[in-house]
């Protein structure tokens, strides 16, 4: 426990003992964006929204303080866990520049330590990157880049309020590759109002031609309170249609599969296992991580907490000597069981029989009969179990719900 430091939940200050053999990750949230995308409900802020309340320099100072305190808390009377994965997300991390990102990684390295071969990812907006940006990141220890592409269709990008120009994501991929990055991801969004099958086909062609080893493909979710939701409510744009989204997912899966990608999580595809996002695998497998930054979430050994959302309040808490925690919860065995099924069944590897109760196995067998789950072979490391079929991926949330009922 860090002397003189407080948090309102006590969970972050005194989390349960964790399994030292389990992987450990750090998530670093950069809350800044040059402009707000119409579909986004993430904890992000433009300069105009923040005004003089706080700045990137304030965030950098506060995040550095939280890193130091997190390491101290987790060390107890010994040493903190060595970090296996670091993921810098946002927001738009590339807005703060390569030097700041490398400096934050160095702070994590010096306080926690990184395991040999640690995965270090940053998200980036193609418009705020350059060859020099990627070269500095690679030199500083980053191993993986995730770029927001969304679409190659200019009219789709306008509906999403995306700032980059068509073609720029592919250029950024080439720059990252030349800088020495072996692992590059492109994010794609499908189902935007006005998008056609041909629009998506051209986007997928561009993704494949770019030569990345990972693709994250997400159906558009219209979140309440966003500018896009207001436009749909006013009748300016049509809403999303479930059947169309399902058709588009099949189009994504077929095109990527034909080009050497395989799915390892419902929305994520890679050319081989080396391309998997190990940090996100930690989330889906119920691992431990500490979230640094405004609104970041953490999970350690069944304790979960989240930080103050506004950057000014976050920085003030850090500057005052506290952990910037807003709330938290201790997960009971039933909660952890529920979450294991919900996340684990979304993975291609599925879950072993032992992850399910007897009643859940009976319901899973019904899903096998319906063609939505399949029986895993018994020669795996953790024995026989259940995994989604191709058809089941389209209905993954419903399959999970039916198994858990």
PDB file of N, CA and C in Angstrom, residues 215-258:
ATOM      1  N   UNK A 215      -6.762  -7.152 -38.918  1.00  0.00           N
ATOM      2  CA  UNK A 215      -7.891  -6.284 -39.243  1.00  0.00           C
ATOM      3  C   UNK A 215      -8.926  -6.399 -38.130  1.00  0.00           C
ATOM      4  N   UNK A 216      -9.387  -5.262 -37.633  1.00  0.00           N
ATOM      5  CA  UNK A 216     -10.521  -5.224 -36.709  1.00  0.00           C
ATOM      6  C   UNK A 216     -11.704  -4.651 -37.482  1.00  0.00           C
ATOM      7  N   UNK A 217     -12.776  -5.417 -37.596  1.00  0.00           N
ATOM      8  CA  UNK A 217     -13.942  -5.007 -38.378  1.00  0.00           C
ATOM      9  C   UNK A 217     -15.161  -4.961 -37.467  1.00  0.00           C
ATOM     10  N   UNK A 218     -15.711  -3.767 -37.302  1.00  0.00           N
ATOM     11  CA  UNK A 218     -16.809  -3.559 -36.360  1.00  0.00           C
ATOM     12  C   UNK A 218     -18.043  -3.052 -37.091  1.00  0.00           C
ATOM     13  N   UNK A 219     -19.199  -3.586 -36.720  1.00  0.00           N
ATOM     14  CA  UNK A 219     -20.445  -3.016 -37.233  1.00  0.00           C
ATOM     15  C   UNK A 219     -20.695  -1.682 -36.538  1.00  0.00           C
ATOM     16  N   UNK A 220     -21.238  -0.743 -37.280  1.00  0.00           N
ATOM     17  CA  UNK A 220     -21.529   0.558 -36.700  1.00  0.00           C
ATOM     18  C   UNK A 220     -22.588   0.414 -35.611  1.00  0.00           C
ATOM     19  N   UNK A 221     -22.290   0.921 -34.437  1.00  0.00           N
ATOM     20  CA  UNK A 221     -23.253   0.974 -33.338  1.00  0.00           C
ATOM     21  C   UNK A 221     -23.602   2.438 -33.107  1.00  0.00           C
ATOM     22  N   UNK A 222     -24.863   2.758 -33.220  1.00  0.00           N
ATOM     23  CA  UNK A 222     -25.316   4.141 -33.039  1.00  0.00           C
ATOM     24  C   UNK A 222     -25.622   4.343 -31.563  1.00  0.00           C
ATOM     25  N   UNK A 223     -24.733   5.037 -30.882  1.00  0.00           N
ATOM     26  CA  UNK A 223     -24.861   5.236 -29.440  1.00  0.00           C
ATOM     27  C   UNK A 223     -25.704   6.464 -29.140  1.00  0.00           C
ATOM     28  N   UNK A 224     -26.584   6.337 -28.135  1.00  0.00           N
ATOM     29  CA  UNK A 224     -27.380   7.479 -27.700  1.00  0.00           C
ATOM     30  C   UNK A 224     -26.463   8.640 -27.304  1.00  0.00           C
ATOM     31  N   UNK A 225     -26.884   9.839 -27.647  1.00  0.00           N
ATOM     32  CA  UNK A 225     -26.137  11.022 -27.247  1.00  0.00           C
ATOM     33  C   UNK A 225     -25.096  11.465 -28.248  1.00  0.00           C
ATOM     34  N   UNK A 226     -24.857  10.671 -29.303  1.00  0.00           N
ATOM     35  CA  UNK A 226     -23.870  11.062 -30.301  1.00  0.00           C
ATOM     36  C   UNK A 226     -24.527  11.910 -31.390  1.00  0.00           C
ATOM     37  N   UNK A 227     -23.696  12.626 -32.130  1.00  0.00           N
ATOM     38  CA  UNK A 227     -24.197  13.446 -33.230  1.00  0.00           C
ATOM     39  C   UNK A 227     -24.878  12.578 -34.286  1.00  0.00           C
ATOM     40  N   UNK A 228     -24.328  11.389 -34.531  1.00  0.00           N
ATOM     41  CA  UNK A 228     -24.927  10.500 -35.515  1.00  0.00           C
ATOM     42  C   UNK A 228     -26.318  10.061 -35.080  1.00  0.00           C
ATOM     43  N   UNK A 229     -26.488   9.751 -33.806  1.00  0.00           N
ATOM     44  CA  UNK A 229     -27.809   9.359 -33.305  1.00  0.00           C
ATOM     45  C   UNK A 229     -28.813  10.491 -33.488  1.00  0.00           C
ATOM     46  N   UNK A 230     -28.380  11.708 -33.258  1.00  0.00           N
ATOM     47  CA  UNK A 230     -29.285  12.853 -33.433  1.00  0.00           C
ATOM     48  C   UNK A 230     -29.671  13.025 -34.900  1.00  0.00           C
ATOM     49  N   UNK A 231     -28.733  12.802 -35.810  1.00  0.00           N
ATOM     50  CA  UNK A 231     -29.041  12.942 -37.237  1.00  0.00           C
ATOM     51  C   UNK A 231     -30.035  11.869 -37.681  1.00  0.00           C
ATOM     52  N   UNK A 232     -29.866  10.663 -37.175  1.00  0.00           N
ATOM     53  CA  UNK A 232     -30.801   9.592 -37.522  1.00  0.00           C
ATOM     54  C   UNK A 232     -32.175   9.883 -36.932  1.00  0.00           C
ATOM     55  N   UNK A 233     -32.205  10.367 -35.702  1.00  0.00           N
ATOM     56  CA  UNK A 233     -33.479  10.679 -35.061  1.00  0.00           C
ATOM     57  C   UNK A 233     -34.236  11.785 -35.806  1.00  0.00           C
ATOM     58  N   UNK A 234     -33.485  12.730 -36.368  1.00  0.00           N
ATOM     59  CA  UNK A 234     -34.124  13.822 -37.123  1.00  0.00           C
ATOM     60  C   UNK A 234     -34.517  13.404 -38.539  1.00  0.00           C
ATOM     61  N   UNK A 235     -34.163  12.191 -38.937  1.00  0.00           N
ATOM     62  CA  UNK A 235     -34.501  11.710 -40.265  1.00  0.00           C
ATOM     63  C   UNK A 235     -33.534  12.127 -41.347  1.00  0.00           C
ATOM     64  N   UNK A 236     -32.400  12.697 -40.970  1.00  0.00           N
ATOM     65  CA  UNK A 236     -31.411  13.110 -41.961  1.00  0.00           C
ATOM     66  C   UNK A 236     -30.681  11.915 -42.563  1.00  0.00           C
ATOM     67  N   UNK A 237     -30.581  10.836 -41.798  1.00  0.00           N
ATOM     68  CA  UNK A 237     -29.910   9.625 -42.243  1.00  0.00           C
ATOM     69  C   UNK A 237     -30.760   8.420 -41.856  1.00  0.00           C
ATOM     70  N   UNK A 238     -30.704   7.337 -42.641  1.00  0.00           N
ATOM     71  CA  UNK A 238     -31.421   6.122 -42.222  1.00  0.00           C
ATOM     72  C   UNK A 238     -30.697   5.442 -41.075  1.00  0.00           C
ATOM     73  N   UNK A 239     -31.424   4.676 -40.312  1.00  0.00           N
ATOM     74  CA  UNK A 239     -30.808   3.917 -39.234  1.00  0.00           C
ATOM     75  C   UNK A 239     -30.166   2.640 -39.751  1.00  0.00           C
ATOM     76  N   UNK A 240     -29.450   1.963 -38.881  1.00  0.00           N
ATOM     77  CA  UNK A 240     -28.834   0.690 -39.260  1.00  0.00           C
ATOM     78  C   UNK A 240     -29.892  -0.416 -39.257  1.00  0.00           C
ATOM     79  N   UNK A 241     -29.670  -1.439 -40.075  1.00  0.00           N
ATOM     80  CA  UNK A 241     -30.598  -2.566 -40.210  1.00  0.00           C
ATOM     81  C   UNK A 241     -29.828  -3.843 -39.891  1.00  0.00           C
ATOM     82  N   UNK A 242     -30.341  -4.631 -38.950  1.00  0.00           N
ATOM     83  CA  UNK A 242     -29.620  -5.819 -38.486  1.00  0.00           C
ATOM     84  C   UNK A 242     -29.288  -6.779 -39.626  1.00  0.00           C
ATOM     85  N   UNK A 243     -30.243  -7.019 -40.527  1.00  0.00           N
ATOM     86  CA  UNK A 243     -29.992  -7.952 -41.622  1.00  0.00           C
ATOM     87  C   UNK A 243     -28.875  -7.438 -42.531  1.00  0.00           C
ATOM     88  N   UNK A 244     -28.824  -6.143 -42.744  1.00  0.00           N
ATOM     89  CA  UNK A 244     -27.766  -5.566 -43.574  1.00  0.00           C
ATOM     90  C   UNK A 244     -26.418  -5.728 -42.874  1.00  0.00           C
ATOM     91  N   UNK A 245     -26.395  -5.473 -41.566  1.00  0.00           N
ATOM     92  CA  UNK A 245     -25.147  -5.633 -40.816  1.00  0.00           C
ATOM     93  C   UNK A 245     -24.657  -7.075 -40.869  1.00  0.00           C
ATOM     94  N   UNK A 246     -25.573  -8.033 -40.787  1.00  0.00           N
ATOM     95  CA  UNK A 246     -25.188  -9.440 -40.858  1.00  0.00           C
ATOM     96  C   UNK A 246     -24.611  -9.765 -42.234  1.00  0.00           C
ATOM     97  N   UNK A 247     -25.245  -9.260 -43.283  1.00  0.00           N
ATOM     98  CA  UNK A 247     -24.738  -9.493 -44.637  1.00  0.00           C
ATOM     99  C   UNK A 247     -23.348  -8.887 -44.804  1.00  0.00           C
ATOM    100  N   UNK A 248     -23.167  -7.702 -44.248  1.00  0.00           N
ATOM    101  CA  UNK A 248     -21.863  -7.039 -44.388  1.00  0.00           C
ATOM    102  C   UNK A 248     -20.784  -7.802 -43.606  1.00  0.00           C
ATOM    103  N   UNK A 249     -21.139  -8.333 -42.453  1.00  0.00           N
ATOM    104  CA  UNK A 249     -20.157  -9.126 -41.702  1.00  0.00           C
ATOM    105  C   UNK A 249     -19.732 -10.342 -42.517  1.00  0.00           C
ATOM    106  N   UNK A 250     -20.689 -11.010 -43.140  1.00  0.00           N
ATOM    107  CA  UNK A 250     -20.352 -12.165 -43.970  1.00  0.00           C
ATOM    108  C   UNK A 250     -19.451 -11.750 -45.123  1.00  0.00           C
ATOM    109  N   UNK A 251     -19.707 -10.572 -45.681  1.00  0.00           N
ATOM    110  CA  UNK A 251     -18.862 -10.065 -46.762  1.00  0.00           C
ATOM    111  C   UNK A 251     -17.437  -9.834 -46.262  1.00  0.00           C
ATOM    112  N   UNK A 252     -17.318  -9.255 -45.070  1.00  0.00           N
ATOM    113  CA  UNK A 252     -15.995  -9.026 -44.474  1.00  0.00           C
ATOM    114  C   UNK A 252     -15.279 -10.354 -44.253  1.00  0.00           C
ATOM    115  N   UNK A 253     -15.963 -11.290 -43.606  1.00  0.00           N
ATOM    116  CA  UNK A 253     -15.339 -12.567 -43.253  1.00  0.00           C
ATOM    117  C   UNK A 253     -14.918 -13.336 -44.496  1.00  0.00           C
ATOM    118  N   UNK A 254     -15.758 -13.338 -45.537  1.00  0.00           N
ATOM    119  CA  UNK A 254     -15.442 -14.080 -46.755  1.00  0.00           C
ATOM    120  C   UNK A 254     -14.240 -13.472 -47.463  1.00  0.00           C
ATOM    121  N   UNK A 255     -14.220 -12.145 -47.591  1.00  0.00           N
ATOM    122  CA  UNK A 255     -13.119 -11.494 -48.313  1.00  0.00           C
ATOM    123  C   UNK A 255     -11.799 -11.671 -47.578  1.00  0.00           C
ATOM    124  N   UNK A 256     -11.816 -11.505 -46.275  1.00  0.00           N
ATOM    125  CA  UNK A 256     -10.578 -11.635 -45.517  1.00  0.00           C
ATOM    126  C   UNK A 256     -10.101 -13.088 -45.491  1.00  0.00           C
ATOM    127  N   UNK A 257     -11.018 -14.024 -45.346  1.00  0.00           N
ATOM    128  CA  UNK A 257     -10.645 -15.437 -45.338  1.00  0.00           C
ATOM    129  C   UNK A 257     -10.007 -15.827 -46.669  1.00  0.00           C
ATOM    130  N   UNK A 258     -10.560 -15.338 -47.746  1.00  0.00           N
ATOM    131  CA  UNK A 258     -10.030 -15.641 -49.083  1.00  0.00           C
ATOM    132  C   UNK A 258      -8.622 -15.085 -49.272  1.00  0.00           C
TER     133      UNK A 258
END
